[in-house]
Coordinates of C-alpha atoms and ligand atoms in Angstrom, one line a residue:
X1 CA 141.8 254.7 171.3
X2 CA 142.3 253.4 167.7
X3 CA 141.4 250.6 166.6
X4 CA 142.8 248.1 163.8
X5 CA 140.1 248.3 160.4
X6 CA 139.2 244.7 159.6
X7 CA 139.4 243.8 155.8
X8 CA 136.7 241.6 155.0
X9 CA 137.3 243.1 150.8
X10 CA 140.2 243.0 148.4
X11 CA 139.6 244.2 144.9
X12 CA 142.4 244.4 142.2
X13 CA 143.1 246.3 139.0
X14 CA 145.4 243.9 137.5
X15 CA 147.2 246.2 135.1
X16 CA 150.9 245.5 133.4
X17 CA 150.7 242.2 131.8
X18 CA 151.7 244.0 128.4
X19 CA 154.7 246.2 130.5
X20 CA 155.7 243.0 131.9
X21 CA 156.2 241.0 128.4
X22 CA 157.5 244.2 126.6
X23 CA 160.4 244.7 129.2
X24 CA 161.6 240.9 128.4
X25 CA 161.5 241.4 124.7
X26 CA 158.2 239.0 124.8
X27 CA 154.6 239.8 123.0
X28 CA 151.8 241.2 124.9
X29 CA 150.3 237.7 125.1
X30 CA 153.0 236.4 127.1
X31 CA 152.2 238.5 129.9
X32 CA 148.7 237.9 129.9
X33 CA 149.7 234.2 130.4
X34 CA 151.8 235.3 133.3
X35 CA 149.3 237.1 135.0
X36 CA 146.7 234.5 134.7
X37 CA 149.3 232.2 136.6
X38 CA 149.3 234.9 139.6
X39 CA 145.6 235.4 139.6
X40 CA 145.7 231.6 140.4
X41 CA 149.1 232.0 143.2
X42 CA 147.1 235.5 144.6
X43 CA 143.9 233.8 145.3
X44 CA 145.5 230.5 147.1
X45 CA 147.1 232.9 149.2
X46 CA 144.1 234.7 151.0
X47 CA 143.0 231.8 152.3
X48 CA 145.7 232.6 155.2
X49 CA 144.7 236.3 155.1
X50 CA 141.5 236.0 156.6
X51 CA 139.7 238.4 153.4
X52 CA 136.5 236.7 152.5
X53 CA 136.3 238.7 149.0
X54 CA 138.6 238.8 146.0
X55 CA 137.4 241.0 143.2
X56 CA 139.5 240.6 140.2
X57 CA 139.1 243.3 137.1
X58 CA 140.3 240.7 134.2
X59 CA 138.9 242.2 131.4
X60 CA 136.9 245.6 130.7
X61 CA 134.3 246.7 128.5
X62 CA 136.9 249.0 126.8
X63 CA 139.1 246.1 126.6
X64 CA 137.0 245.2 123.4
X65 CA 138.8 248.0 121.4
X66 CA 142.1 246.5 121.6
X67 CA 143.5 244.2 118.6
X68 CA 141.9 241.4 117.2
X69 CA 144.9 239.5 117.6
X70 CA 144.8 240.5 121.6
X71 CA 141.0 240.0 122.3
X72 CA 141.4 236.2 120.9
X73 CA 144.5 235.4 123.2
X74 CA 142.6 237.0 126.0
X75 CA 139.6 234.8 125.7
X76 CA 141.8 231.6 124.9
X77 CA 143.5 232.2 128.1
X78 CA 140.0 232.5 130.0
X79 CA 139.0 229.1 128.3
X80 CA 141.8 227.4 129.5
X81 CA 141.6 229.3 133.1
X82 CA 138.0 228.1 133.3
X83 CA 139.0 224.8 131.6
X84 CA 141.4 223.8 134.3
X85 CA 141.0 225.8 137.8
X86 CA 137.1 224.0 138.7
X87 CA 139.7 221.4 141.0
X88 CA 141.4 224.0 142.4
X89 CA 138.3 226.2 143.4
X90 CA 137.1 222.9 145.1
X91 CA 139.9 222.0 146.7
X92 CA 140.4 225.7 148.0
X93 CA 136.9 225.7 149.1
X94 CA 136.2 228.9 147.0
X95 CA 133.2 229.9 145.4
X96 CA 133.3 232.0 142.1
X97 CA 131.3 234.6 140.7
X98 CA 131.9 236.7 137.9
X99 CA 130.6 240.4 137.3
X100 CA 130.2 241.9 133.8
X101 CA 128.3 241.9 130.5
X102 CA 128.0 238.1 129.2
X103 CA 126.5 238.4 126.4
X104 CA 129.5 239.7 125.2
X105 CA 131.5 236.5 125.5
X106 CA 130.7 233.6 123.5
X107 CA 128.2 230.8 124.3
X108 CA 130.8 228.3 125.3
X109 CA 132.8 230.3 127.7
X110 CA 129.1 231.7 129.3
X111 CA 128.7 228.0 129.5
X112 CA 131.7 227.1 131.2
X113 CA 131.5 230.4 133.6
X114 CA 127.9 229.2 134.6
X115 CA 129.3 225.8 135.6
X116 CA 131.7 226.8 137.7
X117 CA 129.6 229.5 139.8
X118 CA 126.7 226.7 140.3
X119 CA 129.4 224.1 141.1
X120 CA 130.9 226.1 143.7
X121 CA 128.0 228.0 144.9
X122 CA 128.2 225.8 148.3
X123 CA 131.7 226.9 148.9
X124 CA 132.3 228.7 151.7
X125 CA 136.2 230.1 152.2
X126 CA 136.7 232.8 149.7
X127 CA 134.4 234.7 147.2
X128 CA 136.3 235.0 144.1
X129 CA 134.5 237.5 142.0
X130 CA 136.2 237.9 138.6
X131 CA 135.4 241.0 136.6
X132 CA 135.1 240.1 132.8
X133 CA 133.6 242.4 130.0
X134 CA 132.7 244.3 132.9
X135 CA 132.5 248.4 132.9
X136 CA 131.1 249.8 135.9
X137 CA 129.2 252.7 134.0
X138 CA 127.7 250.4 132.0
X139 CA 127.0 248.0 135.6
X140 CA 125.4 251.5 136.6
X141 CA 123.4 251.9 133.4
X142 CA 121.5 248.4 133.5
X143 CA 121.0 248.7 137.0
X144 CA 119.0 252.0 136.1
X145 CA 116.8 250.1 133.4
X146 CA 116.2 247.4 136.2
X147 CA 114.4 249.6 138.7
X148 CA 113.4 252.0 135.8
X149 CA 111.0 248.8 134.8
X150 CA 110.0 248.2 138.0
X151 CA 108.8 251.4 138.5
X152 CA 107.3 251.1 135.1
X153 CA 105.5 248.1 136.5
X154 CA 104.1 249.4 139.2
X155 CA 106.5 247.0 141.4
X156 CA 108.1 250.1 142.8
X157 CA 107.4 253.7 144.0
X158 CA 109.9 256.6 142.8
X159 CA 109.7 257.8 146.3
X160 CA 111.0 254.0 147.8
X161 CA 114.5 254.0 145.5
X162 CA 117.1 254.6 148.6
X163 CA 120.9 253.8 148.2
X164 CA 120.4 250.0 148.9
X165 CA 117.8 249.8 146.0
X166 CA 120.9 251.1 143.5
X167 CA 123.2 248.7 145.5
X168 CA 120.9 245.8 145.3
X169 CA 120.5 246.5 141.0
X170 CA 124.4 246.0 140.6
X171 CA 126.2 242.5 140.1
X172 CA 127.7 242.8 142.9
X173 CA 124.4 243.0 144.9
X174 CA 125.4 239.8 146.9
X175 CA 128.9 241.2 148.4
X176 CA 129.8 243.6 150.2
X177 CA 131.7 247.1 149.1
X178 CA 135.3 246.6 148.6
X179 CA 137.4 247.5 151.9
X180 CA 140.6 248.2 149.8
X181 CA 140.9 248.6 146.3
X182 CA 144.8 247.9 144.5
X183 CA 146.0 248.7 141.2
X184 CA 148.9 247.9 139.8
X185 CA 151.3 249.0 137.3
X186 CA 151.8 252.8 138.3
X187 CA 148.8 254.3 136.6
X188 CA 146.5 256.1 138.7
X189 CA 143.2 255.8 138.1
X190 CA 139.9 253.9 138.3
X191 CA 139.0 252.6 134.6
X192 CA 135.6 252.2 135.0
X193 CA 135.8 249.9 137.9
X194 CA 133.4 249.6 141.1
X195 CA 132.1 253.0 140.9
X196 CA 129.4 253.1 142.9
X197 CA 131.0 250.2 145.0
X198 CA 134.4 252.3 145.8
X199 CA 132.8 254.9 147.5
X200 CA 134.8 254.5 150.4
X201 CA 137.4 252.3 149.8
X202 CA 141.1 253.1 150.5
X203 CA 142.9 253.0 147.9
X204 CA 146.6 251.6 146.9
X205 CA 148.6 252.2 143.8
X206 CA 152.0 250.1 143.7
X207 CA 154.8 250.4 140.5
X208 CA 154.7 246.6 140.7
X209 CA 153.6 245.1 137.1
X210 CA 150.4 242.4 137.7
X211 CA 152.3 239.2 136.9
X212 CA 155.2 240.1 139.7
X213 CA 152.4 241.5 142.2
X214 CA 153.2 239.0 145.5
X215 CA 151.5 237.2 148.2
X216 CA 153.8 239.7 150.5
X217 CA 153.6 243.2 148.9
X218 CA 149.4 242.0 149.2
X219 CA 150.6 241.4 153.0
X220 CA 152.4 244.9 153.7
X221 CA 149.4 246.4 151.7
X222 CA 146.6 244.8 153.8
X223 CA 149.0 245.7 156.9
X224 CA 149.0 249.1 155.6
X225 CA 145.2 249.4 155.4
X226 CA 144.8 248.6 159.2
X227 CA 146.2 251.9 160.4
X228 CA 144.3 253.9 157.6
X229 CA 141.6 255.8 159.0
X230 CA 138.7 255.6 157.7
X231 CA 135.9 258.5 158.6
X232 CA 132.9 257.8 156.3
X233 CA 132.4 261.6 156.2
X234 CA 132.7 261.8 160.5
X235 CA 134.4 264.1 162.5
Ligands
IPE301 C1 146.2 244.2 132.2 O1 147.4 244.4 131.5 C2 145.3 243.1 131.6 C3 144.2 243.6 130.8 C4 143.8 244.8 130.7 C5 143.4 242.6 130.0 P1 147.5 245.3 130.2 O2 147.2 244.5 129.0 O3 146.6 246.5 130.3 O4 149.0 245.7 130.3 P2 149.6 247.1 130.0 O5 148.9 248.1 130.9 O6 149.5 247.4 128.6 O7 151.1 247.0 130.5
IPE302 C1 142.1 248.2 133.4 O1 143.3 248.2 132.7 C2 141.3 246.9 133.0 C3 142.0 245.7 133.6 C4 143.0 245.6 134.3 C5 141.3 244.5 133.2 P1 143.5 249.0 131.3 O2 144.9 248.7 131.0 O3 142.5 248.5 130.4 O4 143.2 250.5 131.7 P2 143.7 251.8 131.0 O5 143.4 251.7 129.6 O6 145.2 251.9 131.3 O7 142.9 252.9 131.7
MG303 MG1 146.9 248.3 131.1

């Protein structure tokens, strides 16, 4: 007998913004608008989905290299998302959390990020977990240092670091591994997202550029993933 897998985990590469523009004759920057509009239509449709946890990949470390012009229109566009979606997360009843290196970002976005996790920290319908300036190496990395210290400090036995003392170091430590992972845009490949986390996740590729990716392709995907099966190494 098979049964149905139950997706408690979406995560999503969400690549093409710049495809997106350049098809229309537009800049770059007018697809990164785009596709911050369907972060905001995406996530207010899994509330009828039944997933508890949206992990967004927004921004990477590597990101940093692109133009000046590109990085600034980026983090304008985050200012404004964080700006204006705090009534929206309320009224959606979701709680947000972002994963990634802040020091990176400027004081008065770390500012505004903070306020929103602690105002929605009681929330209870969706996690949304938005990746920015994150790079899963570099997750990996500082999660080494962590229980490096602790073992430096005595806190911790070389012969006690299991698995769940790695998972537990990571930013994601308070939600659980990612039951399907999507990227979109045709590229295949993982760009230094969820690692460790992706172990095994299924995965999904789709043509469809990020600001065209709909609540019903998400649908036929997530349908898709219930007949997969999944053997965690089993026979
Ligand atoms: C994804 O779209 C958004 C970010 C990486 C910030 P891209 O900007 O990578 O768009 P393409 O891949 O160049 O089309
Ligand atoms: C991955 O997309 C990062 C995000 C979607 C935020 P990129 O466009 O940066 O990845 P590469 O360069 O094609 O691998
Ligand atoms: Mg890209």
């Amino acid at each position: 007998m098979t049964t149905e897998n139950s997706c408690t985990h979406v995560a999503i590469i969400m690549d093409g913004n710049g495809r997106w523009a350049r098809k229309r004759g537009m800049p770059r920057t007018y697809g990164h608008r785009k596709g911050a509009e369907n972060v905001v239509k995406i996530t207010r449709s899994m509330k009828e989905s039944g997933i508890r946890y949206l992990t967004l990949y927004a921004f990477s470390t590597e990101n940093w290299q692109r133009s000046k012009d590109e990085v600034d229109a980026l983090m304008q566009l985050l200012n404004e998302y964080l700006d204006k979606e705090l009534k929206e997360i309320m009224d959606n009843n979701v709680r947000i959390l972002f994963i990634g290196e802040r020091n990176m970002l400027s004081p008065g976005i770390r500012e505004k990020m903070a306020f929103l996790e602690r105002e929605s920290a009681q929330n209870t319908e969706l996690t949304l977990c938005i990746a920015l300036s994150y790079g899963s190496r570099q997750e990996i990395v500082a999660a080494v240092k962590r229980i490096a210290k602790k073992v430096a400090d005595g806190e911790l036995e070389i012969s006690q670091i299991t698995t769940d003392t790695v998972s537990d170091a990571l930013y994601t430590k308070d939600i659980p591994d990612p039951d399907i992972l999507i990227r979109t845009s045709g590229e295949k490949r993982i760009s230094n997202y969820l690692l460790w986390q992706a172990a095994y996740t299924e995965f999904f590729f789709t043509d469809t550029l990020w600001p065209d990716f709909s609540k019903e392709e998400l649908c036929e995907i997530i349908q898709a993933f219930k007949n997969r099966e999944r053997r965690y190494g089993k026979n």
